Amino acid sequence: MNWRKWNNIIHRDLGYFLVGLTIIYAISGVAANHLRQWDSNFITETKTFPLKNISNDIPVDRALVDNILAQTGETGKYKSHFRPSVSRLQIFLESGVMDIDMYKGLAVLERKRNRPVLREFNFLHLNQAGKIWTWVADIYAVGLFLLAVTGLFILKGKNGLKGRGKWFVIAGILVPVVFLILYFY
Amino acid sequence: MQRRIIFLFMIVLILGSFLFSAEVTLGEKIRTEKVTQVSEILEKPGDFIDKIVRVEGYIVDGCMHEGTWIAIAGDKDFQQLTIWHKEGKIIFPLDHKGKYAIAEGAIYPVQLTEAQAINWLKHLAAIHTQEIDLEKAKGGMTLYRLSPTGVIIKDAK
């Protein structure tokens, strides 16, 4: 068996093996690129409650917190509370975080839940798992490198690397080079 | 074939449930037992620079995009402490807000220029809807953060 046949076998089987990870990294890659515009990790639900008899100058104690929770109907889920500034109060609940604007008399309850599938994809792509997953991700990177290199030598002749293939390779390399010149140097 | 697909799907679901467990441990094991109050640190931050301390508190703020930092509530009103690994070696879960953090590490200063300090105060004013005292920014400002070696994040205290 010649080297090209081995090359093609490696490319084919590695491609099959890495297809799952590649889909995860591709979808999560787009999602992570746009994290500042769209939170692909969490679905945030907010509820706003107008509050009565709340102002900056009221002393903050447990009685006030209970009063706010009673007004919003979020009783029985209290964990703790904190006053980050004169005009703000945060109440930590099992169901989320309630942010109170003492100046405006408004409470906003924020609940976050995982966005199915994308949260898991991002978790793996951004290596938030750490530990052994780091090795898996490294092996995947080596696999991608091998896929790229073996991909160059699948065909010979006019459609191979020496034919039209070289123009595509050069064009593909030029894309990052142009952006580096534009943005980096 | 259908059975195999269902079996694979169930394995993925079971593994997925382990990914997001209730308690998360990051970095090294926490060894310090004595808890240092945030108010003690902020009162005399110079005394704590490069000293290993253990702090605890509910997470009031943090980086929602990359999980590079969190801020925990202090034991006194209006005080919070930012926990941010100097070299970015500890990345926090993104669903941190409202959870309870226990962290061990050293306090380090971050020097802001006058322009950076003004931006920082403006940022604080925007999120806390309060007036800013730009006098505080004159000549620059020093912020104090904790660079953690180990962190535990759990649902409640």
Tab-separated table of C-alpha atoms in Angstrom:
chain	number	residue	atom	x	y	z
A	1	MET	CA	0.000	0.000	0.000
A	2	ASN	CA	1.476	3.370	-0.956
A	3	TRP	CA	1.671	6.401	1.346
A	4	ARG	CA	-1.255	8.194	-0.335
A	5	LYS	CA	-3.600	5.322	0.414
A	6	TRP	CA	-2.562	5.446	4.092
A	7	ASN	CA	-2.974	9.214	4.012
A	8	ASN	CA	-6.523	8.851	2.708
A	9	ILE	CA	-7.418	6.158	5.226
A	10	ILE	CA	-6.155	8.328	8.113
A	11	HIS	CA	-8.032	11.353	6.746
A	12	ARG	CA	-11.274	9.381	6.299
A	13	ASP	CA	-11.320	7.596	9.665
A	14	LEU	CA	-10.046	10.563	11.636
A	15	GLY	CA	-12.761	12.631	9.953
A	16	TYR	CA	-15.426	10.156	11.067
A	17	PHE	CA	-14.033	10.051	14.595
A	18	LEU	CA	-13.769	13.817	15.024
A	19	VAL	CA	-17.051	14.794	13.414
A	20	GLY	CA	-18.903	15.040	16.769
A	21	LEU	CA	-16.264	17.241	18.378
A	22	THR	CA	-15.960	19.359	15.245
A	23	ILE	CA	-19.695	20.079	15.260
A	24	ILE	CA	-19.509	21.038	18.961
A	25	TYR	CA	-16.534	23.338	18.405
A	26	ALA	CA	-18.011	24.869	15.239
A	27	ILE	CA	-21.403	25.711	16.761
A	28	SER	CA	-19.890	26.859	20.031
A	29	GLY	CA	-17.277	28.881	18.131
A	30	VAL	CA	-19.973	31.012	16.512
A	31	ALA	CA	-21.841	31.283	19.825
A	32	ALA	CA	-18.687	32.313	21.731
A	33	ASN	CA	-17.794	34.916	19.069
A	34	HIS	CA	-21.068	36.689	19.787
A	35	LEU	CA	-21.293	36.275	23.570
A	36	ARG	CA	-21.346	40.037	24.061
A	37	GLN	CA	-24.339	40.414	21.752
A	38	TRP	CA	-26.221	37.264	22.751
A	39	ASP	CA	-25.856	35.107	25.847
A	40	SER	CA	-25.653	31.605	24.441
A	41	ASN	CA	-24.995	30.125	27.887
A	42	PHE	CA	-28.079	31.192	29.788
A	43	ILE	CA	-31.684	32.123	29.309
A	44	THR	CA	-32.295	35.065	31.620
A	45	GLU	CA	-35.786	35.673	32.889
A	46	THR	CA	-36.477	38.953	34.651
A	47	LYS	CA	-39.538	40.044	36.571
A	48	THR	CA	-39.997	43.637	37.686
A	49	PHE	CA	-41.991	44.530	40.786
A	50	PRO	CA	-42.933	48.058	41.871
A	51	LEU	CA	-42.416	48.428	45.622
A	52	LYS	CA	-44.331	50.532	48.112
A	53	ASN	CA	-42.758	52.523	50.951
A	54	ILE	CA	-39.150	51.965	49.875
A	55	SER	CA	-36.580	54.753	49.771
A	56	ASN	CA	-32.853	55.400	50.167
A	57	ASP	CA	-33.099	56.512	53.755
A	58	ILE	CA	-34.822	53.416	55.174
A	59	PRO	CA	-32.426	51.294	57.245
A	60	VAL	CA	-31.805	47.936	55.634
A	61	ASP	CA	-32.468	45.012	57.918
A	62	ARG	CA	-34.125	41.597	57.742
A	63	ALA	CA	-37.551	43.139	58.382
A	64	LEU	CA	-37.190	45.319	55.283
A	65	VAL	CA	-36.019	42.334	53.244
A	66	ASP	CA	-39.039	40.312	54.414
A	67	ASN	CA	-41.286	43.242	53.550
A	68	ILE	CA	-39.873	43.356	49.993
A	69	LEU	CA	-40.162	39.592	49.578
A	70	ALA	CA	-43.763	39.725	50.785
A	71	GLN	CA	-44.553	42.489	48.293
A	72	THR	CA	-43.062	40.473	45.450
A	73	GLY	CA	-44.477	37.139	46.565
A	74	GLU	CA	-40.997	35.559	46.679
A	75	THR	CA	-41.161	34.372	50.290
A	76	GLY	CA	-39.472	31.320	51.758
A	77	LYS	CA	-36.502	31.273	49.390
A	78	TYR	CA	-34.170	33.713	51.154
A	79	LYS	CA	-30.399	33.005	51.340
A	80	SER	CA	-28.810	36.359	52.198
A	81	HIS	CA	-28.792	40.040	51.301
A	82	PHE	CA	-26.212	42.724	50.586
A	83	ARG	CA	-26.198	46.464	50.091
A	84	PRO	CA	-23.638	47.362	47.390
A	85	SER	CA	-24.471	51.081	47.474
A	86	VAL	CA	-26.842	53.540	49.129
A	87	SER	CA	-29.378	53.163	46.350
A	88	ARG	CA	-29.127	49.399	45.805
A	89	LEU	CA	-29.981	46.254	47.702
A	90	GLN	CA	-29.418	42.720	46.514
A	91	ILE	CA	-31.382	39.797	47.916
A	92	PHE	CA	-30.063	36.324	47.178
A	93	LEU	CA	-32.801	33.767	46.775
A	94	GLU	CA	-32.764	30.098	45.895
A	95	SER	CA	-34.583	31.055	42.727
A	96	GLY	CA	-32.266	33.902	41.658
A	97	VAL	CA	-31.009	37.344	42.601
A	98	MET	CA	-33.308	40.241	43.328
A	99	ASP	CA	-31.861	43.665	42.652
A	100	ILE	CA	-33.667	46.524	44.353
A	101	ASP	CA	-33.348	50.132	43.267
A	102	MET	CA	-34.102	51.843	46.585
A	103	TYR	CA	-34.239	55.220	44.871
A	104	LYS	CA	-36.898	54.238	42.321
A	105	GLY	CA	-38.666	51.658	44.498
A	106	LEU	CA	-38.265	48.887	41.943
A	107	ALA	CA	-37.279	45.247	42.387
A	108	VAL	CA	-35.959	43.160	39.511
A	109	LEU	CA	-35.751	39.418	39.999
A	110	GLU	CA	-33.281	37.770	37.671
A	111	ARG	CA	-33.360	34.045	37.081
A	112	LYS	CA	-30.854	32.271	34.896
A	113	ARG	CA	-31.192	28.794	33.506
A	114	ASN	CA	-28.882	26.892	31.209
A	115	ARG	CA	-29.598	27.261	27.529
A	116	PRO	CA	-29.944	23.622	26.477
A	117	VAL	CA	-27.197	22.191	24.250
A	118	LEU	CA	-25.330	25.498	23.718
A	119	ARG	CA	-24.421	25.768	27.408
A	120	GLU	CA	-22.891	22.296	27.286
A	121	PHE	CA	-21.112	23.018	23.979
A	122	ASN	CA	-19.626	26.278	25.332
A	123	PHE	CA	-18.644	24.563	28.576
A	124	LEU	CA	-16.528	22.094	26.630
A	125	HIS	CA	-15.239	24.518	23.986
A	126	LEU	CA	-14.074	27.094	26.551
A	127	ASN	CA	-12.527	24.286	28.626
A	128	GLN	CA	-14.444	25.201	31.757
A	129	ALA	CA	-14.298	21.515	32.662
A	130	GLY	CA	-10.479	21.531	32.898
A	131	LYS	CA	-8.968	18.288	34.254
A	132	ILE	CA	-8.933	15.394	31.757
A	133	TRP	CA	-10.981	17.384	29.259
A	134	THR	CA	-7.867	19.497	28.619
A	135	TRP	CA	-6.185	16.352	27.282
A	136	VAL	CA	-9.192	15.496	25.125
A	137	ALA	CA	-9.151	19.025	23.678
A	138	ASP	CA	-5.379	18.805	23.039
A	139	ILE	CA	-5.761	15.458	21.293
A	140	TYR	CA	-8.599	16.929	19.239
A	141	ALA	CA	-6.341	19.825	18.212
A	142	VAL	CA	-3.648	17.359	17.087
A	143	GLY	CA	-6.359	15.433	15.227
A	144	LEU	CA	-7.470	18.602	13.434
A	145	PHE	CA	-3.869	19.293	12.461
A	146	LEU	CA	-3.567	15.789	10.999
A	147	LEU	CA	-6.897	16.219	9.182
A	148	ALA	CA	-5.638	19.439	7.622
A	149	VAL	CA	-2.287	17.996	6.564
A	150	THR	CA	-3.669	14.706	5.218
A	151	GLY	CA	-6.400	16.681	3.434
A	152	LEU	CA	-3.723	18.348	1.316
A	153	PHE	CA	-2.618	15.051	-0.205
A	154	ILE	CA	-5.887	13.239	-0.894
A	155	LEU	CA	-5.935	13.947	-4.599
A	156	LYS	CA	-3.201	14.134	-7.173
A	157	GLY	CA	-3.234	15.598	-10.645
A	158	LYS	CA	-4.952	18.790	-11.753
A	159	ASN	CA	-7.298	18.867	-8.721
A	160	GLY	CA	-4.498	18.036	-6.261
A	161	LEU	CA	-2.145	20.251	-4.306
A	162	LYS	CA	0.091	20.816	-7.307
A	163	GLY	CA	-2.895	21.800	-9.454
A	164	ARG	CA	-5.778	24.078	-8.422
A	165	GLY	CA	-5.370	22.995	-4.787
A	166	LYS	CA	-2.364	25.251	-4.250
A	167	TRP	CA	-4.402	28.371	-5.086
A	168	PHE	CA	-7.007	27.508	-2.503
A	169	VAL	CA	-4.307	26.807	0.086
A	170	ILE	CA	-2.620	30.147	-0.625
A	171	ALA	CA	-5.961	31.993	-0.472
A	172	GLY	CA	-6.796	30.322	2.835
A	173	ILE	CA	-3.440	31.272	4.341
A	174	LEU	CA	-3.764	34.847	3.072
A	175	VAL	CA	-7.035	35.425	4.974
A	176	PRO	CA	-5.460	35.418	8.481
A	177	VAL	CA	-2.318	37.137	7.168
A	178	VAL	CA	-4.354	40.067	5.786
A	179	PHE	CA	-6.264	40.454	9.063
A	180	LEU	CA	-3.041	40.330	11.072
A	181	ILE	CA	-1.615	43.112	8.910
A	182	LEU	CA	-4.836	45.123	9.324
A	183	TYR	CA	-5.452	44.648	13.037
A	184	PHE	CA	-2.248	43.479	14.693
A	185	TYR	CA	0.724	45.200	13.109
B	1	MET	CA	-30.840	0.757	16.052
B	2	GLN	CA	-33.407	2.891	17.899
B	3	ARG	CA	-32.434	1.236	21.198
B	4	ARG	CA	-28.783	2.071	20.586
B	5	ILE	CA	-29.621	5.723	19.922
B	6	ILE	CA	-31.753	5.926	23.097
B	7	PHE	CA	-28.963	4.223	25.083
B	8	LEU	CA	-26.356	6.694	23.760
B	9	PHE	CA	-28.666	9.630	24.464
B	10	MET	CA	-29.145	8.494	28.069
B	11	ILE	CA	-25.388	8.177	28.604
B	12	VAL	CA	-24.937	11.735	27.292
B	13	LEU	CA	-27.669	12.986	29.660
B	14	ILE	CA	-26.092	11.257	32.672
B	15	LEU	CA	-22.632	12.627	31.825
B	16	GLY	CA	-24.179	16.065	31.238
B	17	SER	CA	-25.701	16.101	34.714
B	18	PHE	CA	-22.199	15.677	36.194
B	19	LEU	CA	-20.915	18.662	34.217
B	20	PHE	CA	-22.924	21.152	36.251
B	21	SER	CA	-22.790	19.856	39.815
B	22	ALA	CA	-23.974	21.934	42.785
B	23	GLU	CA	-20.494	22.496	44.278
B	24	VAL	CA	-17.528	23.494	42.155
B	25	THR	CA	-13.918	23.332	43.343
B	26	LEU	CA	-11.340	25.341	41.423
B	27	GLY	CA	-7.570	25.296	41.809
B	28	GLU	CA	-5.905	23.928	44.913
B	29	LYS	CA	-7.463	22.655	48.135
B	30	ILE	CA	-8.266	25.415	50.654
B	31	ARG	CA	-6.146	24.974	53.772
B	32	THR	CA	-6.716	28.152	55.801
B	33	GLU	CA	-9.497	27.698	58.336
B	34	LYS	CA	-9.722	31.236	59.732
B	35	VAL	CA	-11.994	33.464	57.688
B	36	THR	CA	-10.769	37.034	57.196
B	37	GLN	CA	-13.568	39.541	56.879
B	38	VAL	CA	-13.652	41.680	53.737
B	39	SER	CA	-13.993	44.762	55.949
B	40	GLU	CA	-10.682	43.929	57.712
B	41	ILE	CA	-8.923	43.670	54.347
B	42	LEU	CA	-10.400	46.871	52.945
B	43	GLU	CA	-9.677	48.803	56.130
B	44	LYS	CA	-5.926	48.128	55.980
B	45	PRO	CA	-5.268	46.517	52.599
B	46	GLY	CA	-1.535	47.231	52.797
B	47	ASP	CA	-1.280	44.815	55.740
B	48	PHE	CA	-2.633	41.948	53.637
B	49	ILE	CA	-0.587	42.300	50.462
B	50	ASP	CA	0.927	38.922	49.525
B	51	LYS	CA	-0.502	37.340	52.682
B	52	ILE	CA	-2.633	34.223	52.240
B	53	VAL	CA	-6.169	34.740	53.481
B	54	ARG	CA	-9.487	32.913	53.292
B	55	VAL	CA	-12.547	34.986	52.426
B	56	GLU	CA	-16.182	34.016	52.045
B	57	GLY	CA	-19.310	35.662	50.736
B	58	TYR	CA	-22.167	35.636	48.278
B	59	ILE	CA	-21.183	36.500	44.725
B	60	VAL	CA	-22.639	39.889	43.828
B	61	ASP	CA	-21.014	40.490	40.477
B	62	GLY	CA	-18.660	38.897	37.981
B	63	CYS	CA	-17.508	38.430	34.413
B	64	MET	CA	-20.434	36.924	32.539
B	65	HIS	CA	-18.553	36.337	29.292
B	66	GLU	CA	-15.399	34.502	30.216
B	67	GLY	CA	-15.629	33.974	33.976
B	68	THR	CA	-12.348	35.785	34.652
B	69	TRP	CA	-13.463	37.388	37.936
B	70	ILE	CA	-16.116	37.486	40.605
B	71	ALA	CA	-16.871	39.944	43.417
B	72	ILE	CA	-18.097	38.777	46.805
B	73	ALA	CA	-20.232	40.729	49.251
B	74	GLY	CA	-18.443	42.123	52.257
B	75	ASP	CA	-19.587	41.700	55.844
B	76	LYS	CA	-20.420	45.420	55.904
B	77	ASP	CA	-22.626	47.492	53.619
B	78	PHE	CA	-21.110	49.001	50.460
B	79	GLN	CA	-18.029	46.751	50.567
B	80	GLN	CA	-17.115	44.028	48.159
B	81	LEU	CA	-13.936	42.225	47.190
B	82	THR	CA	-12.941	41.248	43.671
B	83	ILE	CA	-11.421	37.817	43.218
B	84	TRP	CA	-9.359	37.738	40.067
B	85	HIS	CA	-6.395	35.463	39.429
B	86	LYS	CA	-3.390	37.601	38.521
B	87	GLU	CA	-2.468	35.328	35.606
B	88	GLY	CA	-5.978	34.207	34.709
B	89	LYS	CA	-5.336	30.643	35.902
B	90	ILE	CA	-8.698	30.319	37.633
B	91	ILE	CA	-11.810	30.675	35.504
B	92	PHE	CA	-15.123	30.859	37.336
B	93	PRO	CA	-18.360	29.192	36.284
B	94	LEU	CA	-20.573	31.636	34.419
B	95	ASP	CA	-23.652	30.942	36.543
B	96	HIS	CA	-21.944	32.358	39.636
B	97	LYS	CA	-24.192	35.282	40.635
B	98	GLY	CA	-26.016	34.675	43.915
B	99	LYS	CA	-23.902	31.632	44.779
B	100	TYR	CA	-21.622	31.392	47.818
B	101	ALA	CA	-17.855	31.521	47.313
B	102	ILE	CA	-15.028	30.470	49.593
B	103	ALA	CA	-11.645	31.603	48.315
B	104	GLU	CA	-8.062	31.400	49.495
B	105	GLY	CA	-5.297	33.526	48.069
B	106	ALA	CA	-3.186	36.638	48.364
B	107	ILE	CA	-4.263	40.260	48.189
B	108	TYR	CA	-2.599	42.341	45.485
B	109	PRO	CA	-2.852	46.003	44.511
B	110	VAL	CA	-3.955	47.235	41.091
B	111	GLN	CA	-2.749	50.741	40.330
B	112	LEU	CA	-5.086	52.852	38.183
B	113	THR	CA	-3.994	56.039	36.451
B	114	GLU	CA	-6.193	59.097	36.925
B	115	ALA	CA	-7.964	58.455	33.605
B	116	GLN	CA	-8.536	54.779	34.480
B	117	ALA	CA	-9.775	55.762	37.940
B	118	ILE	CA	-12.294	58.210	36.440
B	119	ASN	CA	-13.579	55.491	34.105
B	120	TRP	CA	-13.830	53.081	37.026
B	121	LEU	CA	-15.791	55.561	39.148
B	122	LYS	CA	-18.085	56.348	36.211
B	123	HIS	CA	-18.693	52.619	35.761
B	124	LEU	CA	-19.573	52.275	39.458
B	125	ALA	CA	-21.826	55.332	39.272
B	126	ALA	CA	-23.669	53.848	36.313
B	127	ILE	CA	-24.351	50.486	37.924
B	128	HIS	CA	-25.181	51.931	41.333
B	129	THR	CA	-27.069	54.988	39.984
B	130	GLN	CA	-25.233	57.306	42.321
B	131	GLU	CA	-23.225	60.501	41.991
B	132	ILE	CA	-19.470	60.222	41.665
B	133	ASP	CA	-16.813	62.063	43.552
B	134	LEU	CA	-14.071	62.594	40.953
B	135	GLU	CA	-11.776	63.975	43.657
B	136	LYS	CA	-11.128	60.338	44.586
B	137	ALA	CA	-9.550	59.787	41.167
B	138	LYS	CA	-7.006	62.614	41.487
B	139	GLY	CA	-3.509	61.244	41.095
B	140	GLY	CA	-4.846	57.765	40.411
B	141	MET	CA	-6.344	55.052	42.596
B	142	THR	CA	-5.335	51.720	44.000
B	143	LEU	CA	-7.770	48.811	43.961
B	144	TYR	CA	-7.187	45.664	45.973
B	145	ARG	CA	-8.052	42.220	44.712
B	146	LEU	CA	-7.545	38.658	45.822
B	147	SER	CA	-5.607	36.364	43.518
B	148	PRO	CA	-6.979	32.942	44.447
B	149	THR	CA	-5.100	29.666	44.675
B	150	GLY	CA	-8.290	27.773	45.464
B	151	VAL	CA	-12.016	28.506	45.284
B	152	ILE	CA	-15.147	26.589	46.241
B	153	ILE	CA	-18.469	27.753	44.823
B	154	LYS	CA	-21.691	26.342	46.204
B	155	ASP	CA	-25.364	27.198	46.149
B	156	ALA	CA	-25.590	28.611	49.688
B	157	LYS	CA	-23.506	29.165	52.815
